[in-house]
Coordinates of C-alpha atoms and ligand atoms in Angstrom, one line a residue:
X1 CA 22.6 19.9 13.3
X2 CA 20.3 22.7 12.5
X3 CA 22.3 25.7 10.9
X4 CA 21.5 28.9 12.7
X5 CA 23.3 31.2 10.1
X6 CA 23.5 31.4 6.1
X7 CA 25.7 28.7 4.7
X8 CA 26.1 26.3 2.2
X9 CA 23.4 23.8 1.3
X10 CA 24.1 20.3 2.0
X11 CA 24.0 17.8 -1.1
X12 CA 20.8 16.7 -2.6
X13 CA 20.3 13.1 -3.8
X14 CA 17.4 11.8 -5.7
X15 CA 15.6 10.8 -2.8
X16 CA 15.9 14.1 -1.1
X17 CA 15.0 15.8 -4.1
X18 CA 11.6 13.7 -4.3
X19 CA 11.2 14.6 -0.6
X20 CA 11.8 18.4 -1.6
X21 CA 9.0 18.2 -4.2
X22 CA 6.5 16.7 -1.8
X23 CA 7.4 19.3 1.1
X24 CA 10.4 21.9 1.8
X25 CA 10.2 21.3 5.3
X26 CA 10.4 17.4 4.8
X27 CA 13.5 18.2 3.0
X28 CA 14.8 20.4 5.7
X29 CA 14.0 17.8 8.4
X30 CA 15.7 15.2 6.4
X31 CA 19.0 17.2 6.1
X32 CA 19.1 18.6 9.6
X33 CA 16.8 16.8 12.1
X34 CA 16.5 13.1 10.9
X35 CA 15.8 12.2 14.6
X36 CA 12.4 13.7 14.4
X37 CA 11.4 11.0 12.0
X38 CA 8.9 8.5 13.2
X39 CA 10.4 4.8 13.5
X40 CA 10.2 2.7 10.0
X41 CA 7.2 0.2 10.6
X42 CA 7.8 -3.5 9.6
X43 CA 5.6 -2.8 6.3
X44 CA 7.6 -0.3 5.2
X45 CA 10.9 -2.1 5.8
X46 CA 9.4 -5.2 3.8
X47 CA 8.6 -2.7 1.0
X48 CA 12.3 -1.6 0.8
X49 CA 13.5 -5.3 1.2
X50 CA 11.4 -6.4 -1.9
X51 CA 12.8 -3.6 -3.9
X52 CA 16.6 -4.5 -3.4
X53 CA 15.5 -7.9 -4.2
X54 CA 13.6 -7.1 -7.5
X55 CA 16.6 -4.5 -8.4
X56 CA 19.1 -7.2 -7.9
X57 CA 17.2 -9.4 -10.2
X58 CA 16.9 -6.7 -12.7
X59 CA 20.5 -6.4 -13.2
X60 CA 20.8 -10.1 -14.4
X61 CA 19.5 -8.6 -17.6
X62 CA 22.8 -7.4 -18.3
X63 CA 25.4 -10.2 -17.8
X64 CA 29.0 -8.8 -17.4
X65 CA 27.9 -5.6 -15.6
X66 CA 29.7 -4.0 -12.8
X67 CA 28.1 -2.8 -9.5
X68 CA 29.7 0.2 -7.8
X69 CA 30.1 -1.1 -4.5
X70 CA 31.2 2.1 -2.5
X71 CA 27.9 3.0 -0.4
X72 CA 26.4 6.6 -0.1
X73 CA 28.7 7.6 2.6
X74 CA 31.6 7.1 0.1
X75 CA 30.1 8.9 -2.8
X76 CA 33.3 10.4 -4.1
X77 CA 34.9 6.8 -4.4
X78 CA 31.6 5.7 -5.9
X79 CA 32.1 8.6 -8.6
X80 CA 35.6 7.5 -9.5
X81 CA 34.6 3.8 -9.5
X82 CA 31.8 4.6 -12.1
X83 CA 34.3 6.9 -14.0
X84 CA 36.6 3.9 -14.4
X85 CA 34.1 1.4 -15.4
X86 CA 32.8 3.9 -18.0
X87 CA 36.3 4.2 -19.4
X88 CA 36.6 0.5 -19.9
X89 CA 34.9 -0.4 -22.9
X90 CA 34.5 -3.9 -22.1
X91 CA 32.1 -2.9 -19.5
X92 CA 28.6 -3.5 -20.8
X93 CA 26.6 -2.0 -17.9
X94 CA 26.9 -0.4 -14.5
X95 CA 24.7 -0.8 -11.6
X96 CA 24.5 1.8 -8.9
X97 CA 26.6 4.2 -11.2
X98 CA 27.3 7.5 -9.2
X99 CA 27.6 11.1 -10.2
X100 CA 27.5 14.8 -9.0
X101 CA 26.1 17.8 -10.8
X102 CA 25.6 21.1 -9.1
X103 CA 25.2 19.6 -5.8
X104 CA 23.0 16.7 -6.6
X105 CA 24.1 13.2 -6.0
X106 CA 22.7 10.4 -8.3
X107 CA 22.9 6.8 -8.5
X108 CA 21.5 5.0 -11.3
X109 CA 20.2 1.4 -11.1
X110 CA 21.4 0.5 -14.3
X111 CA 23.4 2.3 -16.7
X112 CA 24.0 0.2 -20.0
X113 CA 26.6 1.2 -22.7
X114 CA 25.3 1.8 -26.3
X115 CA 27.5 1.5 -29.1
X116 CA 29.1 4.8 -30.3
X117 CA 29.4 6.4 -26.9
X118 CA 25.8 7.4 -25.2
X119 CA 24.0 5.4 -22.5
X120 CA 20.6 3.9 -21.5
X121 CA 19.4 5.2 -18.0
X122 CA 17.0 2.6 -16.2
X123 CA 15.6 2.8 -13.0
X124 CA 13.8 -0.4 -11.5
X125 CA 10.6 -0.1 -9.7
X126 CA 9.3 -3.0 -7.8
X127 CA 5.6 -2.1 -8.7
X128 CA 3.6 -2.9 -12.1
X129 CA 3.0 0.5 -13.2
X130 CA 4.8 3.9 -13.4
X131 CA 4.0 6.7 -10.9
X132 CA 4.3 10.4 -11.3
X133 CA 6.8 10.2 -8.4
X134 CA 9.1 7.5 -10.7
X135 CA 8.8 9.9 -13.3
X136 CA 10.0 13.0 -11.4
X137 CA 12.7 10.3 -10.0
X138 CA 14.1 9.6 -13.4
X139 CA 13.7 13.3 -14.6
X140 CA 16.4 14.5 -11.6
X141 CA 18.7 11.5 -12.6
X142 CA 18.6 12.2 -16.1
X143 CA 19.4 15.8 -15.4
X144 CA 22.4 15.0 -13.0
X145 CA 23.6 12.4 -16.1
X146 CA 23.5 14.9 -18.7
X147 CA 24.8 17.7 -16.4
X148 CA 27.8 15.5 -15.7
X149 CA 28.6 15.2 -19.2
X150 CA 26.5 11.9 -20.2
X151 CA 24.9 11.1 -23.6
X152 CA 21.5 9.6 -22.9
X153 CA 19.8 7.8 -25.6
X154 CA 16.9 6.1 -23.7
X155 CA 15.6 7.0 -20.2
X156 CA 13.0 4.6 -19.1
X157 CA 11.7 2.9 -16.1
X158 CA 12.0 -1.0 -15.8
X159 CA 8.9 -2.5 -13.6
X160 CA 7.6 -6.0 -13.4
X161 CA 5.3 -7.2 -16.1
X162 CA 2.0 -8.1 -15.0
X163 CA 1.4 -10.5 -18.0
X164 CA 4.7 -12.7 -17.1
X165 CA 3.4 -16.2 -15.8
X166 CA 6.1 -18.1 -13.8
X167 CA 7.0 -21.5 -15.0
X168 CA 8.1 -22.8 -11.4
X169 CA 11.5 -23.3 -12.5
X170 CA 13.5 -20.0 -13.1
X171 CA 12.6 -16.4 -14.0
X172 CA 13.0 -15.4 -17.7
X173 CA 14.3 -11.7 -16.7
X174 CA 13.9 -10.7 -20.2
X175 CA 9.9 -11.4 -19.8
X176 CA 9.7 -10.7 -16.3
X177 CA 10.3 -7.0 -16.3
X178 CA 8.8 -4.3 -18.8
X179 CA 10.7 -1.2 -19.8
X180 CA 8.5 1.9 -19.8
X181 CA 10.5 4.4 -22.2
X182 CA 10.3 7.7 -21.1
X183 CA 12.9 9.2 -23.4
X184 CA 10.7 11.6 -24.9
X185 CA 9.1 13.0 -21.7
X186 CA 12.0 13.4 -19.1
X187 CA 14.5 15.7 -21.3
X188 CA 11.9 18.2 -21.6
X189 CA 11.9 18.4 -17.4
X190 CA 15.1 19.5 -17.3
X191 CA 14.4 23.2 -16.8
X192 CA 12.1 22.6 -13.7
X193 CA 14.3 20.1 -12.2
X194 CA 17.0 23.0 -12.2
X195 CA 14.5 25.3 -10.9
X196 CA 13.5 23.1 -8.2
X197 CA 17.0 22.1 -7.3
X198 CA 17.9 25.7 -6.8
X199 CA 15.0 26.5 -4.8
X200 CA 15.6 23.6 -2.2
X201 CA 19.4 24.7 -2.1
X202 CA 18.3 28.1 -1.6
X203 CA 15.9 26.9 1.3
X204 CA 18.5 24.8 3.0
X205 CA 21.3 27.3 3.0
X206 CA 18.6 29.9 4.7
X207 CA 19.4 29.1 8.3
X208 CA 15.9 28.3 9.5
X209 CA 13.2 25.8 8.7
X210 CA 10.5 26.7 6.4
X211 CA 7.6 27.7 7.9
X212 CA 4.7 24.8 6.3
X213 CA 1.5 23.7 7.7
X214 CA 0.7 20.1 7.6
X215 CA -1.9 19.7 4.6
X216 CA -2.5 17.2 1.7
X217 CA 1.4 17.0 1.0
X218 CA 1.5 15.1 4.1
X219 CA 0.3 12.1 2.1
X220 CA 1.4 12.4 -1.1
X221 CA 2.9 10.8 -2.9
X222 CA 4.2 9.1 0.4
X223 CA 3.3 9.3 4.0
X224 CA 5.6 11.9 5.6
X225 CA 7.5 10.4 8.6
X226 CA 7.3 13.7 10.4
X227 CA 3.6 14.0 10.6
X228 CA 3.6 13.0 14.0
X229 CA 6.1 16.0 15.0
X230 CA 4.6 18.3 12.7
X231 CA 1.0 17.8 14.2
X232 CA 2.4 17.5 17.9
X233 CA 0.8 20.5 18.7
X234 CA -2.3 20.7 16.5
X235 CA -5.9 20.4 18.0
X236 CA -8.0 18.2 15.5
X237 CA -11.8 18.5 15.7
X238 CA -13.5 15.6 16.9
X239 CA -15.3 14.9 13.7
X240 CA -13.3 16.7 10.7
X241 CA -15.2 17.3 7.6
X242 CA -13.0 14.3 6.1
X243 CA -15.4 11.9 7.7
X244 CA -18.0 12.8 5.2
X245 CA -18.0 9.6 3.1
X246 CA -16.7 9.8 -0.7
X247 CA -16.4 13.6 -0.2
X248 CA -15.7 14.8 -4.0
X249 CA -11.9 16.5 -4.3
X250 CA -13.8 19.5 -5.4
X251 CA -16.1 19.8 -2.6
X252 CA -13.1 19.0 -0.1
X253 CA -11.3 21.7 -1.7
X254 CA -14.3 24.3 -1.4
X255 CA -14.9 23.5 2.3
X256 CA -11.2 24.1 2.7
X257 CA -11.2 27.5 1.1
X258 CA -14.4 28.2 3.5
X259 CA -11.9 27.4 6.3
X260 CA -14.1 24.6 7.4
X261 CA -12.7 22.2 9.7
X262 CA -15.3 20.3 11.5
X263 CA -18.4 18.5 10.4
X264 CA -20.3 20.9 12.6
X265 CA -19.0 23.9 10.7
X266 CA -19.9 22.5 7.1
X267 CA -22.5 25.2 6.1
X268 CA -26.5 24.1 6.2
X269 CA -27.2 24.6 2.2
X270 CA -23.9 23.0 1.5
X271 CA -24.8 20.1 -1.0
X272 CA -23.9 16.7 0.3
X273 CA -24.9 13.1 -0.8
X274 CA -27.8 11.5 0.9
X275 CA -25.0 9.5 3.2
X276 CA -23.1 12.3 3.9
X277 CA -26.1 14.3 5.1
X278 CA -27.0 11.3 7.2
X279 CA -23.4 11.3 8.8
X280 CA -23.8 14.9 9.5
X281 CA -27.0 14.5 11.0
X282 CA -25.6 12.0 13.4
X283 CA -22.8 14.2 14.3
X284 CA -24.9 17.0 15.2
X285 CA -27.4 15.1 17.2
X286 CA -24.9 12.8 18.8
X287 CA -27.3 9.9 18.1
X288 CA -27.2 6.8 15.8
X289 CA -29.5 6.4 12.9
X290 CA -31.5 3.5 12.3
X291 CA -32.8 3.2 8.8
X292 CA -36.3 1.9 8.1
X293 CA -35.5 -0.7 6.0
X294 CA -32.9 -2.4 8.4
X295 CA -35.3 -4.8 10.2
X296 CA -36.1 -6.3 6.6
X297 CA -32.8 -6.2 5.5
X298 CA -31.5 -8.0 8.3
X299 CA -34.0 -10.6 8.0
X300 CA -33.2 -11.1 4.4
X301 CA -31.0 -14.4 5.1
X302 CA -31.6 -18.2 5.0
X303 CA -30.2 -20.4 7.7
X304 CA -27.3 -21.7 8.4
X305 CA -25.7 -18.3 7.9
X306 CA -21.9 -18.6 7.0
X307 CA -19.7 -15.8 8.0
X308 CA -17.0 -15.8 5.6
X309 CA -13.7 -14.1 5.5
X310 CA -10.7 -14.5 3.3
X311 CA -7.2 -13.4 3.7
X312 CA -4.7 -12.9 1.0
X313 CA -1.2 -12.3 0.1
X314 CA 0.8 -11.0 -2.8
X315 CA 4.8 -11.3 -3.5
X316 CA 6.2 -9.0 -6.2
X317 CA 8.1 -11.9 -7.7
X318 CA 6.0 -14.7 -8.3
X319 CA 6.7 -17.9 -6.1
X320 CA 4.7 -20.5 -7.4
X321 CA 4.0 -21.9 -11.0
X322 CA 1.6 -20.2 -13.1
X323 CA 1.5 -16.8 -11.1
X324 CA 2.3 -13.7 -12.1
X325 CA 4.1 -10.7 -10.3
X326 CA 2.1 -9.2 -7.5
X327 CA -0.9 -11.9 -7.9
X328 CA -3.1 -12.1 -5.3
X329 CA -3.5 -15.3 -3.8
X330 CA -5.7 -16.4 -0.9
X331 CA -4.2 -18.4 2.0
X332 CA -6.7 -18.4 4.6
X333 CA -10.1 -18.6 5.3
X334 CA -12.5 -18.6 8.4
X335 CA -16.2 -19.4 8.5
X336 CA -18.6 -18.8 11.6
X337 CA -21.9 -21.0 10.7
X338 CA -24.8 -19.8 12.8
X339 CA -28.0 -22.4 12.5
X340 CA -31.8 -20.7 13.1
X341 CA -31.2 -22.0 16.6
X342 CA -28.4 -19.4 16.8
X343 CA -25.9 -22.0 17.6
X344 CA -22.3 -21.2 16.4
X345 CA -20.1 -23.7 14.7
X346 CA -16.2 -22.5 13.5
X347 CA -14.5 -24.0 10.1
X348 CA -11.0 -22.5 9.3
X349 CA -8.1 -22.9 7.0
X350 CA -4.6 -21.7 7.1
X351 CA -2.1 -23.0 4.2
X352 CA 0.9 -23.9 6.3
X353 CA 3.1 -25.2 3.4
X354 CA 5.0 -23.0 0.9
X355 CA 2.9 -23.9 -2.1
X356 CA 0.4 -22.5 -4.3
X357 CA -2.5 -22.6 -1.6
X358 CA -5.4 -22.1 -4.1
X359 CA -6.7 -25.9 -4.7
X360 CA -6.7 -26.8 -1.3
X361 CA -8.3 -23.3 -0.2
X362 CA -11.1 -23.7 -3.0
X363 CA -11.6 -27.5 -2.2
X364 CA -12.1 -26.8 1.7
X365 CA -13.9 -23.6 1.5
X366 CA -16.6 -25.3 -0.9
X367 CA -16.9 -28.4 1.7
X368 CA -17.3 -26.0 4.6
X369 CA -20.0 -23.7 3.0
X370 CA -21.8 -26.7 1.5
X371 CA -24.9 -25.7 -0.8
X372 CA -27.4 -24.0 1.7
X373 CA -27.5 -21.0 3.6
X374 CA -26.5 -17.4 3.2
X375 CA -22.7 -16.3 2.8
X376 CA -22.5 -13.4 4.9
X377 CA -19.3 -11.5 4.1
X378 CA -18.0 -8.0 4.7
X379 CA -17.2 -5.9 1.5
X380 CA -17.2 -7.5 -1.9
X381 CA -13.6 -8.6 -1.5
X382 CA -14.5 -12.4 -1.4
X383 CA -16.4 -12.2 -4.4
X384 CA -13.4 -10.8 -6.3
X385 CA -11.5 -13.8 -4.8
X386 CA -14.0 -16.4 -5.6
X387 CA -14.1 -15.1 -9.1
X388 CA -10.1 -15.3 -9.7
X389 CA -10.3 -18.6 -7.9
X390 CA -13.0 -19.8 -10.5
X391 CA -10.5 -18.6 -13.4
X392 CA -7.6 -20.2 -12.4
X393 CA -9.6 -23.7 -11.2
X394 CA -12.0 -24.0 -14.0
X395 CA -12.7 -27.7 -12.3
X396 CA -14.2 -25.8 -9.4
X397 CA -16.0 -22.7 -11.2
X398 CA -19.3 -24.0 -11.1
X399 CA -19.3 -24.6 -7.4
X400 CA -17.6 -21.1 -6.6
X401 CA -20.3 -19.4 -8.8
X402 CA -23.0 -21.1 -6.5
X403 CA -21.3 -19.6 -3.6
X404 CA -20.8 -16.0 -5.1
X405 CA -24.8 -16.1 -5.8
X406 CA -25.4 -16.9 -2.2
X407 CA -23.2 -13.9 -0.8
X408 CA -24.8 -11.3 1.5
X409 CA -22.7 -8.0 1.9
X410 CA -23.0 -7.0 5.6
X411 CA -20.9 -3.8 4.9
X412 CA -23.2 -2.7 2.1
X413 CA -26.3 -3.3 4.6
X414 CA -24.6 -1.2 7.7
X415 CA -23.8 1.5 5.1
X416 CA -27.2 1.7 3.8
X417 CA -29.0 1.2 6.9
X418 CA -27.2 2.4 10.1
X419 CA -25.0 5.1 11.2
X420 CA -23.3 5.7 14.4
X421 CA -21.1 8.8 15.1
X422 CA -18.2 6.9 16.3
X423 CA -17.7 5.2 13.1
X424 CA -16.0 8.5 12.3
X425 CA -17.0 8.1 8.7
X426 CA -15.8 4.5 8.2
X427 CA -17.5 1.3 7.6
X428 CA -14.7 -1.0 8.2
X429 CA -15.1 -3.8 10.6
X430 CA -12.4 -2.4 12.7
X431 CA -14.5 0.6 13.3
X432 CA -17.9 -0.6 13.1
X433 CA -17.3 -3.6 15.7
X434 CA -16.1 -1.7 19.0
X435 CA -19.0 0.9 18.4
X436 CA -21.7 -1.9 18.2
X437 CA -20.2 -4.6 20.3
X438 CA -18.3 -2.8 23.0
X439 CA -15.5 -4.7 24.6
X440 CA -14.8 -6.6 21.3
X441 CA -12.0 -4.7 19.5
X442 CA -8.6 -5.7 17.2
X443 CA -6.5 -3.7 19.5
X444 CA -5.1 -6.9 21.6
X445 CA -4.9 -9.3 18.6
X446 CA -1.1 -9.9 17.6
X447 CA -2.4 -9.4 14.0
X448 CA -4.8 -6.3 13.7
X449 CA -5.5 -5.6 10.1
X450 CA -5.4 -7.6 6.4
X451 CA -2.0 -6.2 5.3
X452 CA -0.2 -7.0 8.4
X453 CA -1.4 -10.6 8.0
X454 CA -0.4 -10.9 4.5
X455 CA 3.2 -9.5 5.5
X456 CA 3.2 -12.0 8.4
X457 CA 2.3 -14.6 6.3
X458 CA 5.2 -14.1 3.9
X459 CA 7.5 -13.9 6.9
X460 CA 6.3 -17.2 8.0
X461 CA 6.9 -19.1 4.5
X462 CA 10.6 -17.3 4.4
X463 CA 11.6 -17.8 8.3
X464 CA 13.7 -21.1 8.9
X465 CA 12.4 -20.4 12.5
X466 CA 9.6 -23.0 13.2
X467 CA 8.7 -21.6 16.8
X468 CA 8.2 -17.9 15.0
X469 CA 6.4 -19.7 12.4
X470 CA 4.0 -21.4 14.4
X471 CA 3.6 -18.3 16.5
X472 CA 2.4 -16.2 13.3
X473 CA 0.2 -18.8 12.3
X474 CA -1.6 -18.9 15.5
X475 CA -1.7 -14.9 15.4
X476 CA -3.2 -15.4 11.9
X477 CA -5.9 -17.9 12.9
X478 CA -7.1 -15.9 15.9
X479 CA -7.3 -12.6 13.5
X480 CA -9.2 -14.2 10.5
X481 CA -11.4 -16.2 13.3
X482 CA -12.2 -12.7 14.7
X483 CA -13.2 -11.3 11.5
X484 CA -16.1 -13.7 11.2
X485 CA -17.1 -13.6 14.7
X486 CA -17.4 -10.1 14.6
X487 CA -19.7 -10.2 11.5
X488 CA -22.0 -12.8 13.9
X489 CA -22.0 -10.1 16.5
X490 CA -22.5 -7.2 14.4
X491 CA -25.6 -8.8 12.9
X492 CA -26.8 -9.5 16.3
X493 CA -26.5 -6.0 17.6
X494 CA -28.0 -4.5 14.6
X495 CA -31.0 -6.9 15.3
X496 CA -31.1 -5.5 19.0
X497 CA -31.2 -1.9 17.7
X498 CA -34.1 -2.7 15.7
X499 CA -35.9 -5.3 18.4
Ligands
SF4_1 S1 4.3 16.2 7.6 FE1 3.6 17.6 6.2 S2 4.1 19.7 6.7 FE2 5.4 18.1 8.0 S3 7.2 17.9 7.0 FE3 5.9 16.4 6.5 S4 4.9 16.7 4.8 FE4 5.7 18.4 5.5

């Protein structure tokens, strides 16, 4: 409900506080007009679910700890239960401990009792590193807890430990997690937290939404779910200056200060890289760029030409023996093989069982690629995976290194020798394909991009529903197959452009 007169502000929570740090209007919408929010997509939901799973596992580091069960709709009950648990010296730790201070509610992931009265405050993150937003999160909690009268000895963020290697049996939760002690940093942020909270409360009590234009803040640190609403009446240029590849932040800021919106408006004497200048030239002329070296670069292949693509996934909690948190594991490849006569053959592999796919993946891809011919890839991602595989499977290291030596990056070739204004500043195969091969795109596929493929692969691992699993596997095969067929067609289209 939107207030139309001045009134007392609603309570903040740590997530609302973080929203307010990102943008006051985002906080306003979250408090009064949540219905304007875009739907939560399956990828974001999967991230939330993983966060809960990791959070729960982290609590097992503190046996005997008490969980405050009352949810955020029953905050007063949660605070009362927290006080009760704190008063019981036999409770060594409290999970989801709840507090209120100056209109800010907070639930601490883990609060550990320290001998002599103080507490250790621990926030759990399903990540390997600490980001600025996590520090702000801890700082507001520290401010609430100390404001509520607690003495905090240590305050830190518990992430997963990238060095931990799973033995395949059970997690060693002391080793699986890593504590980043921020006790020296967050108490010093209290003044800023108090100032920010005051400003947010004042804004929320003002009776009307703050006037804030969409800008860089809409994507930092999170993509704002109100973006569609905020930009509903805005008209964007067909070629915003953001399409200039690898535009340095300083130049970006300079163009913004000059109120430049489109590539067409970039001043003639504005310093650009060679590639940026080419993009601008194509946009201004409305024509594509065919570099003088394109024909020679295209001809620099040996037949049979293999067109290779890998799909990978990663999970926060290692699933197989010998793997680490968030380790990238390849689970699928596709190879379209083209002979010198232009004949095509398609090989593919998808791991369909819940086991470490790397050995079978390596063996099958080595067999499919053989020892002859160029291996056409799109970006150097496949090289990174080949190197990781070689490290994990020394037995195949020589063969994998030999494959790497045959790799030939089609994306680099496009970037160096060809541009079309409809690429809109991107050289991803998803952008390049429909421009060079009209009628062929990813729009109608059940799986449309790599992150979605990874998420669906994990869903297939978890689901007990064989029909759903089969459906996902079919979608994955179609998607990865399209990636390699796309490379064949892009090479062909480029060859026609120089014919
Ligand atoms: S889309 Fe941007 S301007 Fe609108 S609420 Fe979100 S962050 Fe603020």
